[in-house]
Coordinates of C-alpha atoms in Angstrom, one line a residue:
M1 CA 36.0 51.9 -62.5
N2 CA 36.1 53.6 -59.1
R3 CA 37.4 51.9 -55.9
S4 CA 33.9 51.3 -54.5
D5 CA 32.7 49.5 -57.7
F6 CA 35.9 47.5 -57.7
L7 CA 35.3 46.3 -54.2
K8 CA 31.7 45.2 -55.0
I9 CA 33.0 43.2 -58.0
G10 CA 35.8 41.7 -55.9
A11 CA 33.4 40.6 -53.2
L12 CA 31.0 39.0 -55.7
S13 CA 33.8 37.0 -57.3
G14 CA 34.0 35.0 -54.1
L15 CA 31.0 32.9 -55.5
A16 CA 33.5 31.1 -57.7
T17 CA 36.1 30.5 -55.0
C18 CA 36.0 26.7 -54.8
L19 CA 36.1 26.1 -58.5
A20 CA 39.4 25.2 -60.2
I21 CA 40.8 27.9 -62.6
E22 CA 40.2 25.7 -65.6
S23 CA 36.5 25.2 -64.7
W24 CA 35.5 28.7 -63.6
S25 CA 32.2 29.8 -65.1
V26 CA 33.5 33.1 -66.5
N27 CA 33.6 34.5 -70.0
S28 CA 36.7 34.3 -72.1
R29 CA 37.8 37.8 -71.3
E30 CA 37.6 37.2 -67.6
A31 CA 39.4 33.9 -67.9
S32 CA 42.2 35.6 -69.8
E33 CA 42.8 37.9 -66.9
I34 CA 43.5 35.1 -64.5
D35 CA 47.1 34.4 -63.6
A36 CA 46.9 30.6 -64.1
N37 CA 50.6 30.1 -63.6
L38 CA 50.5 31.7 -60.2
Y39 CA 47.5 29.5 -59.3
R40 CA 49.3 26.4 -60.3
Q41 CA 52.3 27.4 -58.2
L42 CA 50.1 28.2 -55.2
L43 CA 48.3 24.8 -55.5
A44 CA 51.6 22.9 -55.8
G45 CA 53.1 24.8 -52.9
N46 CA 50.0 24.1 -50.7
D47 CA 49.9 20.5 -51.7
K48 CA 53.6 20.2 -50.8
T49 CA 52.9 21.6 -47.4
V50 CA 50.0 19.3 -46.9
A51 CA 52.2 16.3 -47.8
G52 CA 54.6 17.4 -45.2
F53 CA 51.9 17.7 -42.5
L54 CA 50.8 14.2 -43.3
S55 CA 54.2 12.5 -43.7
E56 CA 55.9 14.1 -40.7
A57 CA 52.9 13.8 -38.4
L58 CA 53.0 17.5 -37.4
V59 CA 49.4 17.4 -36.3
K60 CA 49.5 16.2 -32.7
P61 CA 46.8 15.3 -30.1
A62 CA 45.1 18.3 -28.5
S63 CA 47.2 18.1 -25.4
G64 CA 50.3 18.7 -27.4
F65 CA 49.2 22.0 -28.9
N66 CA 50.9 25.1 -27.5
R67 CA 50.7 27.4 -30.5
P68 CA 47.0 28.0 -31.4
R69 CA 47.9 30.2 -34.4
S70 CA 49.8 27.2 -35.9
V71 CA 46.7 25.1 -35.4
S72 CA 44.6 27.6 -37.4
L73 CA 47.1 27.9 -40.2
T74 CA 47.5 24.2 -40.5
F75 CA 43.7 23.8 -40.6
A76 CA 43.5 26.4 -43.4
V77 CA 46.2 24.9 -45.5
L78 CA 44.6 21.5 -45.3
A79 CA 41.1 22.9 -46.0
A80 CA 42.4 24.7 -49.1
S81 CA 43.7 21.5 -50.7
Y82 CA 40.7 19.4 -49.5
T83 CA 38.2 21.6 -51.2
T84 CA 40.1 22.3 -54.4
S85 CA 39.3 19.8 -57.2
D86 CA 42.7 20.3 -58.9
S87 CA 44.5 19.3 -55.7
E88 CA 46.0 15.8 -55.2
F89 CA 44.4 15.9 -51.8
Y90 CA 40.9 16.8 -53.0
H91 CA 38.4 15.1 -50.6
S92 CA 41.4 13.1 -49.2
E93 CA 40.4 10.9 -46.3
A94 CA 43.8 11.4 -44.6
V95 CA 43.3 15.2 -44.8
R96 CA 39.8 15.0 -43.5
K97 CA 40.9 13.0 -40.5
Q98 CA 43.5 15.7 -39.8
L99 CA 40.8 18.4 -40.0
E100 CA 38.8 16.4 -37.5
T101 CA 41.7 16.3 -35.1
L102 CA 42.4 20.0 -35.5
V103 CA 38.9 21.2 -35.0
S104 CA 38.6 19.1 -31.9
A105 CA 41.8 20.6 -30.6
L106 CA 40.5 24.1 -31.3
L107 CA 37.4 23.4 -29.2
E108 CA 39.6 22.1 -26.4
L109 CA 41.8 25.2 -26.5
Q110 CA 38.8 27.5 -26.4
N111 CA 37.8 29.1 -23.1
L112 CA 34.2 29.3 -22.0
N113 CA 34.0 33.0 -23.0
G114 CA 35.1 32.1 -26.6
T115 CA 38.7 33.2 -26.3
I116 CA 41.9 31.2 -26.5
D117 CA 45.1 31.5 -24.5
A118 CA 48.3 32.3 -26.4
G119 CA 51.6 32.2 -24.6
G120 CA 51.3 34.4 -21.6
N121 CA 48.2 36.1 -22.9
R122 CA 45.3 34.5 -21.1
Q123 CA 41.7 34.7 -22.5
S124 CA 42.9 37.0 -25.2
P125 CA 40.4 38.4 -27.7
P126 CA 43.2 39.7 -30.1
D127 CA 44.9 36.4 -30.2
T128 CA 41.5 34.8 -30.9
A129 CA 41.1 37.2 -33.8
F130 CA 44.4 36.1 -35.3
L131 CA 43.1 32.6 -35.5
L132 CA 40.0 33.6 -37.4
E133 CA 42.2 35.2 -40.1
Y134 CA 42.7 31.6 -41.3
L135 CA 39.7 29.8 -39.9
C136 CA 37.0 32.0 -41.5
P137 CA 38.3 31.5 -45.1
A138 CA 38.6 27.8 -44.3
A139 CA 35.1 27.6 -43.0
A140 CA 33.8 29.4 -46.2
L141 CA 35.6 26.9 -48.4
L142 CA 34.2 23.9 -46.5
R143 CA 30.7 25.4 -46.6
R144 CA 30.8 25.9 -50.3
D145 CA 32.3 22.5 -50.9
D146 CA 29.4 21.1 -48.9
S147 CA 30.8 17.6 -48.6
E148 CA 28.8 15.2 -46.5
E149 CA 32.0 13.9 -45.0
T150 CA 32.9 17.2 -43.5
R151 CA 29.4 18.0 -42.1
Q152 CA 30.5 17.4 -38.4
I153 CA 33.7 19.3 -38.9
R154 CA 31.7 22.3 -40.2
R155 CA 29.4 22.1 -37.2
Q156 CA 32.2 22.1 -34.8
L157 CA 34.0 24.9 -36.6
D158 CA 30.8 26.9 -36.5
D159 CA 30.6 26.4 -32.7
F160 CA 34.2 27.5 -32.3
M161 CA 33.8 30.6 -34.4
I162 CA 30.4 31.8 -33.2
N163 CA 31.8 31.5 -29.6
A164 CA 34.9 33.4 -30.7
G165 CA 32.6 36.1 -32.2
E166 CA 31.1 36.6 -28.8
A167 CA 34.6 37.3 -27.4
L168 CA 35.3 39.8 -30.1
V169 CA 32.0 41.6 -29.7
K170 CA 32.6 42.1 -26.0
G171 CA 36.4 41.8 -25.5
G172 CA 39.1 44.4 -25.4
V173 CA 42.5 44.9 -27.1
H174 CA 46.1 45.8 -26.1
T175 CA 47.6 47.7 -29.0
P176 CA 46.6 49.9 -31.9
N177 CA 46.9 47.1 -34.5
H178 CA 44.6 44.8 -32.5
R179 CA 41.6 47.0 -33.2
W180 CA 41.9 46.3 -36.9
V181 CA 42.8 42.6 -36.5
V182 CA 39.6 42.2 -34.4
S183 CA 37.6 44.3 -36.8
A184 CA 38.8 42.3 -39.8
S185 CA 37.9 39.0 -38.1
L186 CA 34.4 40.4 -37.3
A187 CA 34.0 41.3 -40.9
R188 CA 34.9 37.8 -41.9
L189 CA 32.4 36.4 -39.3
Y190 CA 29.7 38.8 -40.7
T191 CA 30.0 37.3 -44.2
L192 CA 29.4 33.8 -42.6
Y193 CA 26.8 34.5 -40.0
S194 CA 25.3 38.0 -40.7
D195 CA 25.2 39.0 -37.1
E196 CA 24.6 42.8 -37.0
R197 CA 26.5 43.1 -33.7
Y198 CA 29.7 42.4 -35.6
L199 CA 29.2 45.5 -37.7
E200 CA 28.3 47.6 -34.7
R201 CA 31.5 46.5 -33.0
I202 CA 33.6 47.2 -36.1
D203 CA 32.2 50.7 -36.3
Q204 CA 33.0 51.3 -32.7
W205 CA 36.7 50.6 -33.4
L206 CA 36.8 52.4 -36.7
D207 CA 35.1 55.5 -35.2
E208 CA 38.3 56.0 -33.1
G209 CA 40.0 56.8 -36.4
V210 CA 42.8 55.0 -38.3
Y211 CA 45.9 57.0 -37.7
L212 CA 48.6 57.2 -40.4
D213 CA 51.2 59.9 -40.1
A214 CA 52.5 62.1 -42.9
D215 CA 55.5 59.6 -43.3
G216 CA 53.0 56.8 -44.1
Q217 CA 53.6 55.1 -40.7
F218 CA 51.1 53.6 -38.4
P219 CA 51.5 54.5 -34.7
E220 CA 53.8 51.6 -33.9
R221 CA 56.2 52.5 -36.7
S222 CA 56.7 48.7 -37.0
R223 CA 57.1 46.8 -40.3
N224 CA 55.9 43.7 -38.5
Y225 CA 52.7 45.3 -37.3
S226 CA 52.1 47.5 -40.4
R227 CA 51.7 44.3 -42.4
V228 CA 49.1 43.2 -39.9
E229 CA 47.3 46.5 -40.0
A230 CA 47.5 46.8 -43.8
F231 CA 46.1 43.3 -44.4
S232 CA 43.4 43.8 -41.7
L233 CA 42.2 47.1 -43.2
M234 CA 42.4 45.7 -46.7
T235 CA 40.1 42.8 -45.5
I236 CA 37.6 45.2 -44.0
A237 CA 37.6 47.3 -47.1
H238 CA 37.1 44.3 -49.4
L239 CA 34.4 42.6 -47.4
L240 CA 32.4 45.6 -46.2
N241 CA 32.9 48.0 -49.1
R242 CA 34.9 50.6 -47.2
P243 CA 37.1 52.1 -50.0
K244 CA 38.6 54.9 -47.9
L245 CA 40.6 52.3 -45.9
L246 CA 42.4 51.3 -49.1
E247 CA 43.8 54.9 -49.3
I248 CA 45.5 54.4 -46.0
V249 CA 46.9 51.0 -46.9
E250 CA 48.2 52.3 -50.2
K251 CA 50.1 55.1 -48.5
N252 CA 51.6 52.7 -46.0
L253 CA 52.7 50.2 -48.6
I254 CA 54.4 53.0 -50.6
S255 CA 56.2 54.1 -47.5
T256 CA 57.2 50.6 -46.6
Y257 CA 58.9 50.1 -50.0
Y258 CA 61.7 52.6 -49.0
F259 CA 62.8 50.4 -46.2
L260 CA 63.4 47.4 -48.6
E261 CA 66.9 46.0 -49.1
E262 CA 68.0 44.2 -52.2
N263 CA 67.8 40.7 -50.6
G264 CA 64.1 41.2 -49.5
E265 CA 64.9 42.3 -46.0
L266 CA 63.2 45.3 -44.4
I267 CA 65.0 47.8 -42.2
T268 CA 63.2 48.1 -38.9
V269 CA 65.5 50.3 -36.8
D270 CA 62.8 52.9 -36.3
S271 CA 60.2 50.5 -34.9
R272 CA 58.5 51.1 -31.6
R273 CA 57.9 47.3 -31.1
Q274 CA 60.1 44.2 -30.7
D275 CA 61.1 44.2 -34.4
Q276 CA 63.3 47.2 -33.9
N277 CA 66.0 44.7 -33.0
F278 CA 65.5 42.2 -35.9
L279 CA 64.9 42.3 -39.6
L280 CA 61.7 41.4 -41.4
Q281 CA 61.1 39.9 -44.8
M282 CA 59.2 41.8 -47.5
S283 CA 57.6 38.6 -48.7
L284 CA 55.2 38.8 -45.8
F285 CA 53.6 41.9 -47.4
Y286 CA 52.9 40.1 -50.7
L287 CA 49.1 39.9 -50.4
G288 CA 48.8 43.6 -49.6
Y289 CA 50.9 44.7 -52.5
R290 CA 49.2 42.4 -54.9
Y291 CA 45.7 43.4 -53.8
L292 CA 46.5 47.2 -54.0
A293 CA 48.4 46.8 -57.3
I294 CA 45.3 45.2 -58.9
A295 CA 42.7 47.5 -57.1
E296 CA 44.5 50.7 -57.8
R297 CA 46.3 49.8 -61.1
N298 CA 49.3 51.2 -59.3
E299 CA 52.5 50.7 -61.4
M300 CA 54.9 51.1 -58.4
L301 CA 53.0 48.6 -56.2
T302 CA 52.8 46.3 -59.2
A303 CA 56.6 46.5 -59.6
V304 CA 57.1 45.8 -55.9
T305 CA 54.8 42.8 -56.2
R306 CA 56.9 41.4 -59.0
E307 CA 60.1 42.1 -57.0
I308 CA 58.8 40.1 -54.1
E309 CA 58.0 37.1 -56.4
G310 CA 61.8 37.0 -57.1
F311 CA 62.9 36.8 -53.5
D312 CA 64.5 33.5 -52.2
D313 CA 61.8 33.1 -49.5
F314 CA 58.8 33.6 -51.8
E315 CA 58.0 29.9 -51.9
Q316 CA 58.3 29.5 -48.1
Q317 CA 56.4 32.6 -47.1
V318 CA 53.7 32.7 -49.9
L319 CA 53.5 29.7 -52.2
S320 CA 53.5 27.2 -49.4
R321 CA 50.6 28.6 -47.4
A322 CA 48.7 31.5 -49.1
L323 CA 46.4 29.5 -51.4
I324 CA 43.6 29.9 -48.8
H325 CA 43.7 33.7 -49.2
F326 CA 43.6 33.5 -53.0
L327 CA 40.6 31.2 -52.9
D328 CA 39.0 33.5 -50.4
M329 CA 39.7 36.6 -52.5
P330 CA 39.8 35.3 -56.1
M331 CA 40.6 38.8 -57.4
L332 CA 44.1 38.3 -56.1
L333 CA 44.5 35.8 -59.0
Q334 CA 43.9 38.5 -61.6
K335 CA 46.9 39.2 -63.7
L336 CA 48.9 42.2 -62.6
P337 CA 48.6 45.5 -64.5
A338 CA 51.5 47.0 -66.5
Y339 CA 54.4 48.3 -64.5
G340 CA 57.8 50.0 -64.9
K341 CA 61.1 49.7 -63.1
L342 CA 61.6 50.5 -59.5
P343 CA 64.0 53.4 -58.9
E344 CA 67.7 52.5 -58.9
N345 CA 68.5 55.7 -56.9
Y346 CA 66.6 57.6 -54.3
T347 CA 67.0 59.7 -51.1
K348 CA 63.8 59.3 -49.0
Y349 CA 63.6 61.5 -45.9
F350 CA 60.9 60.8 -43.3
P351 CA 60.9 64.0 -41.1
L352 CA 58.4 62.7 -38.5
T353 CA 60.2 59.4 -38.0
Q354 CA 63.6 61.1 -38.2
V355 CA 65.1 58.6 -40.6
V356 CA 66.5 58.8 -44.1
R357 CA 66.9 56.0 -46.6
I358 CA 69.4 56.3 -49.4
K359 CA 69.8 54.0 -52.4
R360 CA 72.5 54.2 -55.0
G361 CA 72.3 51.1 -57.2
L362 CA 73.2 48.2 -55.0
T363 CA 74.4 50.5 -52.2
T364 CA 71.9 51.5 -49.5
A365 CA 72.2 53.3 -46.2
T366 CA 70.0 54.3 -43.3
I367 CA 70.6 57.3 -41.0
F368 CA 68.3 57.3 -37.9
G369 CA 67.8 59.8 -35.1
G370 CA 64.2 59.2 -34.0
N371 CA 64.3 57.4 -30.7
D372 CA 61.4 58.3 -28.4
L373 CA 62.8 60.5 -25.6
P374 CA 63.3 60.2 -22.8
V375 CA 64.7 56.8 -23.5
T376 CA 62.6 54.0 -22.0
V377 CA 63.2 50.4 -22.9
A378 CA 59.6 49.2 -23.3
S379 CA 57.3 47.7 -25.9
G380 CA 55.8 50.7 -27.7
R381 CA 58.8 53.0 -27.5
S382 CA 61.7 53.4 -30.0
S383 CA 65.0 52.8 -28.2
N384 CA 67.3 51.1 -30.7
P385 CA 70.6 53.1 -30.5
T386 CA 71.6 52.2 -34.1
F387 CA 72.1 55.5 -36.0
F388 CA 73.6 54.2 -39.3
T389 CA 73.4 51.1 -41.5
Y390 CA 75.2 50.5 -44.8
R391 CA 75.1 47.8 -47.5
K392 CA 76.9 47.1 -50.7
G393 CA 75.3 44.0 -52.2
Q394 CA 76.1 41.0 -50.0
A395 CA 78.4 43.1 -47.8
I396 CA 76.3 44.3 -44.9
L397 CA 77.0 46.7 -42.0
E398 CA 74.2 45.7 -39.7
Y399 CA 74.6 48.8 -37.5
A400 CA 76.8 51.6 -36.2
R401 CA 76.4 52.6 -32.6
L402 CA 78.3 55.1 -30.4
S403 CA 78.8 54.6 -26.7
T404 CA 80.6 56.6 -24.0
S405 CA 81.6 56.0 -20.4
F406 CA 80.0 59.3 -19.3
F407 CA 78.4 58.4 -16.0
N408 CA 77.8 54.9 -17.4
T409 CA 75.0 56.2 -19.6
G410 CA 76.2 54.0 -22.5
Y411 CA 74.8 54.5 -26.0
V412 CA 74.3 57.8 -27.6
R413 CA 70.8 58.5 -28.9
S414 CA 70.2 61.5 -31.1
E415 CA 67.6 64.2 -30.3
G416 CA 66.4 64.1 -33.9
L417 CA 67.8 64.2 -37.5
K418 CA 68.4 67.3 -39.5
K419 CA 69.0 67.3 -43.2
D420 CA 70.8 69.9 -45.4
A421 CA 71.2 68.7 -49.0
D422 CA 73.3 65.6 -48.8
T423 CA 74.5 66.2 -45.2
Y424 CA 72.8 64.9 -42.1
Y425 CA 73.2 66.0 -38.5
L426 CA 72.6 64.0 -35.3
H427 CA 73.0 65.6 -31.9
E428 CA 72.7 64.6 -28.2
R429 CA 73.2 66.6 -25.0
K430 CA 73.5 64.7 -21.7
E431 CA 73.7 66.1 -18.2
A432 CA 74.7 64.5 -15.0
Y433 CA 74.2 66.1 -11.6
Y434 CA 75.5 65.9 -8.1
Y435 CA 73.0 66.7 -5.3
Q436 CA 73.2 69.1 -2.3
P437 CA 71.7 68.5 1.1
L438 CA 67.9 69.0 1.4
P439 CA 66.7 72.4 2.6
A440 CA 66.0 72.4 6.3
N441 CA 62.2 72.4 5.9
K442 CA 62.4 69.2 3.8
R443 CA 64.4 67.1 6.2
N444 CA 63.1 64.5 8.6
E445 CA 64.8 62.8 11.6
E446 CA 63.9 59.3 10.4
G447 CA 65.8 59.8 7.1
D448 CA 62.8 58.4 5.2
Y449 CA 62.4 60.2 1.9
R450 CA 60.4 59.6 -1.2
L451 CA 61.6 57.0 -3.7
S452 CA 62.2 59.1 -6.8
E453 CA 64.1 59.3 -10.1
S454 CA 67.2 61.4 -10.2
L455 CA 66.7 64.7 -12.0
D456 CA 69.0 63.6 -14.8
G457 CA 67.0 60.4 -15.3
R458 CA 69.9 58.0 -14.6
F459 CA 68.7 56.1 -11.5
W460 CA 66.2 55.9 -8.6
S461 CA 66.8 56.3 -4.9
K462 CA 65.0 57.3 -1.6
M463 CA 66.6 60.8 -1.8
D464 CA 63.6 63.1 -2.7
F465 CA 65.6 64.5 -5.6
E466 CA 62.9 66.9 -6.6
N467 CA 63.6 69.0 -3.5
R468 CA 67.4 68.9 -3.7
P469 CA 69.6 71.6 -5.2
V470 CA 72.0 70.3 -7.8
S471 CA 75.6 71.2 -8.3
D472 CA 78.7 70.3 -10.2
V473 CA 76.7 69.8 -13.3
Q474 CA 78.5 67.7 -15.9
V475 CA 77.7 68.0 -19.6
M476 CA 78.5 65.9 -22.7
E477 CA 77.5 66.9 -26.2
T478 CA 77.8 64.6 -29.1
D479 CA 77.6 65.7 -32.8
I480 CA 77.6 63.2 -35.7
T481 CA 77.7 64.6 -39.2
V482 CA 77.1 62.2 -42.1
Q483 CA 77.7 63.3 -45.7
E484 CA 76.9 61.3 -48.8
H485 CA 78.9 61.3 -52.0
D486 CA 77.5 59.0 -54.7
G487 CA 77.0 56.1 -52.3
E488 CA 80.1 56.7 -50.2
F489 CA 79.6 58.2 -46.7
E490 CA 81.9 60.4 -44.6
M491 CA 81.1 60.4 -40.9
N492 CA 82.5 62.9 -38.5
I493 CA 82.0 62.2 -34.8
K494 CA 82.7 64.8 -32.1
V495 CA 82.2 64.3 -28.4
A496 CA 82.7 67.2 -26.0
A497 CA 82.9 66.5 -22.3
A498 CA 85.3 66.6 -19.4
E499 CA 88.7 65.2 -20.4
G500 CA 89.1 61.5 -20.4
V501 CA 85.6 60.1 -21.1
Q502 CA 85.9 56.9 -23.1
V503 CA 84.3 57.0 -26.6
T504 CA 83.6 53.7 -28.4
L505 CA 82.3 53.4 -32.0
E506 CA 80.8 49.9 -32.6
L507 CA 80.4 48.7 -36.2
C508 CA 78.6 45.3 -36.5
F509 CA 79.0 43.4 -39.8
R510 CA 77.0 40.4 -40.7
S511 CA 78.3 37.0 -39.7
G512 CA 79.8 34.9 -42.5
G513 CA 82.0 37.6 -44.1
K514 CA 85.7 38.3 -43.7
L515 CA 87.3 41.2 -42.0
S516 CA 90.9 42.1 -42.9
N517 CA 93.5 44.7 -41.8
V518 CA 92.1 44.5 -38.3
R519 CA 93.4 43.3 -34.9
S520 CA 91.8 40.3 -33.2
T521 CA 90.8 40.2 -29.5
N522 CA 90.1 37.5 -27.0
N523 CA 86.5 37.4 -28.2
Q524 CA 86.4 35.7 -31.6
D525 CA 83.7 38.1 -32.8
D526 CA 85.4 41.4 -31.7
Y527 CA 88.0 43.2 -33.6
L528 CA 89.9 46.5 -33.3
L529 CA 90.9 49.1 -35.9
A530 CA 93.9 51.1 -34.7
D531 CA 94.7 52.8 -38.0
G532 CA 94.4 52.5 -41.7
Y533 CA 91.3 51.0 -43.4
A534 CA 89.5 47.7 -42.6
T535 CA 87.9 45.7 -45.4
Y536 CA 84.8 43.6 -44.9
Q537 CA 84.1 41.1 -47.7
A538 CA 81.0 38.9 -48.4
G539 CA 80.9 37.1 -51.7
T540 CA 82.4 39.5 -54.2
D541 CA 81.2 42.6 -52.4
T542 CA 83.3 44.7 -50.0
I543 CA 82.9 47.6 -47.6
R544 CA 86.0 49.6 -46.8
V545 CA 86.0 51.7 -43.6
G546 CA 88.5 53.9 -41.9
P547 CA 90.9 55.3 -40.9
G548 CA 90.9 53.6 -37.5
I549 CA 91.7 55.0 -34.1
L550 CA 92.4 53.0 -30.9
E551 CA 93.1 54.9 -27.7
H552 CA 91.6 52.4 -25.3
E553 CA 90.4 48.7 -25.4
S554 CA 87.4 48.9 -23.0
I555 CA 84.9 47.4 -25.4
D556 CA 82.9 45.2 -23.1
R557 CA 79.6 46.2 -21.5
I558 CA 79.2 49.4 -23.4
D559 CA 75.4 49.3 -23.4
G560 CA 75.1 51.4 -20.2
E561 CA 73.3 51.1 -16.9
L562 CA 70.0 51.0 -18.6
Y563 CA 70.9 47.4 -19.5
S564 CA 73.7 46.4 -17.2
T565 CA 71.6 47.0 -14.1
H566 CA 69.7 43.9 -15.2
F567 CA 72.8 42.0 -16.5
G568 CA 71.5 42.5 -20.0
S569 CA 73.0 43.6 -23.4
I570 CA 71.6 44.4 -26.8
K571 CA 74.9 43.7 -28.6
G572 CA 73.8 42.1 -31.9
E573 CA 75.0 39.0 -33.6
G574 CA 77.8 39.6 -36.0
M575 CA 81.4 40.6 -36.4
H576 CA 82.1 43.7 -34.3
L577 CA 84.7 46.2 -35.2
F578 CA 85.6 48.9 -32.6
L579 CA 87.2 52.3 -32.9
T580 CA 88.0 54.1 -29.6
G581 CA 89.2 57.4 -28.2
Y582 CA 88.9 59.8 -25.3
T583 CA 87.2 63.2 -24.9
P584 CA 87.7 65.7 -26.3
F585 CA 87.1 63.4 -29.3
S586 CA 86.9 64.2 -33.0
H587 CA 87.4 61.7 -35.7
T588 CA 86.3 61.3 -39.3
I589 CA 85.8 57.9 -41.1
T590 CA 84.5 56.9 -44.5
F591 CA 82.4 54.0 -45.6
K592 CA 82.8 53.0 -49.3

């Protein structure tokens, strides 16, 4: 069966959505392909969430709502149980009353142009589209259930969604992923209301092209947003029979796997969005992996799907809330195809992203040199200075960062990552200038010159730098070489500059472990390693690092002027171990 035929069958299977597994009108072969155990877990999880909503009175009067997405998710969870005959809340009066409250709240939250406000985003078409991700499937279930008691709810929900559709047909977006979120919601609306304008708008966005680079990354290089893009493109492909979109999703999901840690966390250091400074959970990708595993009969994606089912947060992230999607796309309930084991060992180099991921059993590492240059701290640009992460089971080095006092520029950020067999090279060159008087023909008596950025990019001033000669050029060159030997890593750091520049290596270990053979400081989370080897232990797992070096103790405010100008810092939570020296600096340490 080709992908196009599969999509047609998957879409037709929606006719059976509201029926319980046991009562589906399918032949014995089709019934045998249903994962009844997963269905029961999803139903139990959804009912448990509904019970929580009812008993804890989480649904508040409309004036109390400040998170519209939560309203839509709550509505969908309630609707899934209300319309499913196997649910203990099937046609429950208590649930129906909550649905009435929620749909009234949605109408009150909606602006005249069909949009909603979300946080600081006023009259936002993309945020409106995120709501429809849940509301459209809920509307489809309520329509098929066709209960007389929900007739008014359905009318109000139709009013909300048709008005929202007007906003999506006309409104704009902010970021690359918003195009596909909006398009997916328009595809959902089309299945409900058959307005051809929805299809025309979808094609306008899709005609821009869906960019996926050779590394399998969407433009934002963000795990958080790639799950949004993957699910949105999958939805469009499923509902509108656009099989080519599934090829893109499949490549992205395969790429995403290599950022997975043993505990279900995803490394995000390379992201261009806000998740570059926090970890994400793989469980959030479950629907995408399951859909593609079934659609493509892909053994690797199937194995990842099974892996996700074993993570600690699977109940919270999937079983407690995803029933609505399984009822909306019943093919998700098909049993998974055969699969093998995921690789115990790999080295995966992403040349465009400038990152390598290494796995040796329970030991994993990340080496990163792909910040967007010149460094600008802004949404949409990669600026995380982390260049190395390392894990051995429960023992986790969250990050390694290198900082210098060179003209208060702070963290080192490599100009790329080079690979030669099992050796990796990071390099940065920084220059700092002094400025001569302006040429005579560029001077003015008032002393009023153009506000401009210094030629070395360090600061701004009314000095007309562009027209000034530079002198006394100062240079700092940093080279970091990382070599891997069967899961152990040797790191050599060299910093060449004028004598006496402070160099600080910051190693941040996850909170909750124990550091030994280190020296404490006045800050309970900061430690120093003067010599020998430090040991970090979490559970029964350990990381040993050293030898240490300690030539200065200036370990505060090492972020640099980029942050300190605004009294800010990106120092992460955890236990911080510092190794320090002065230029000319050369030191080799091992992680094992």
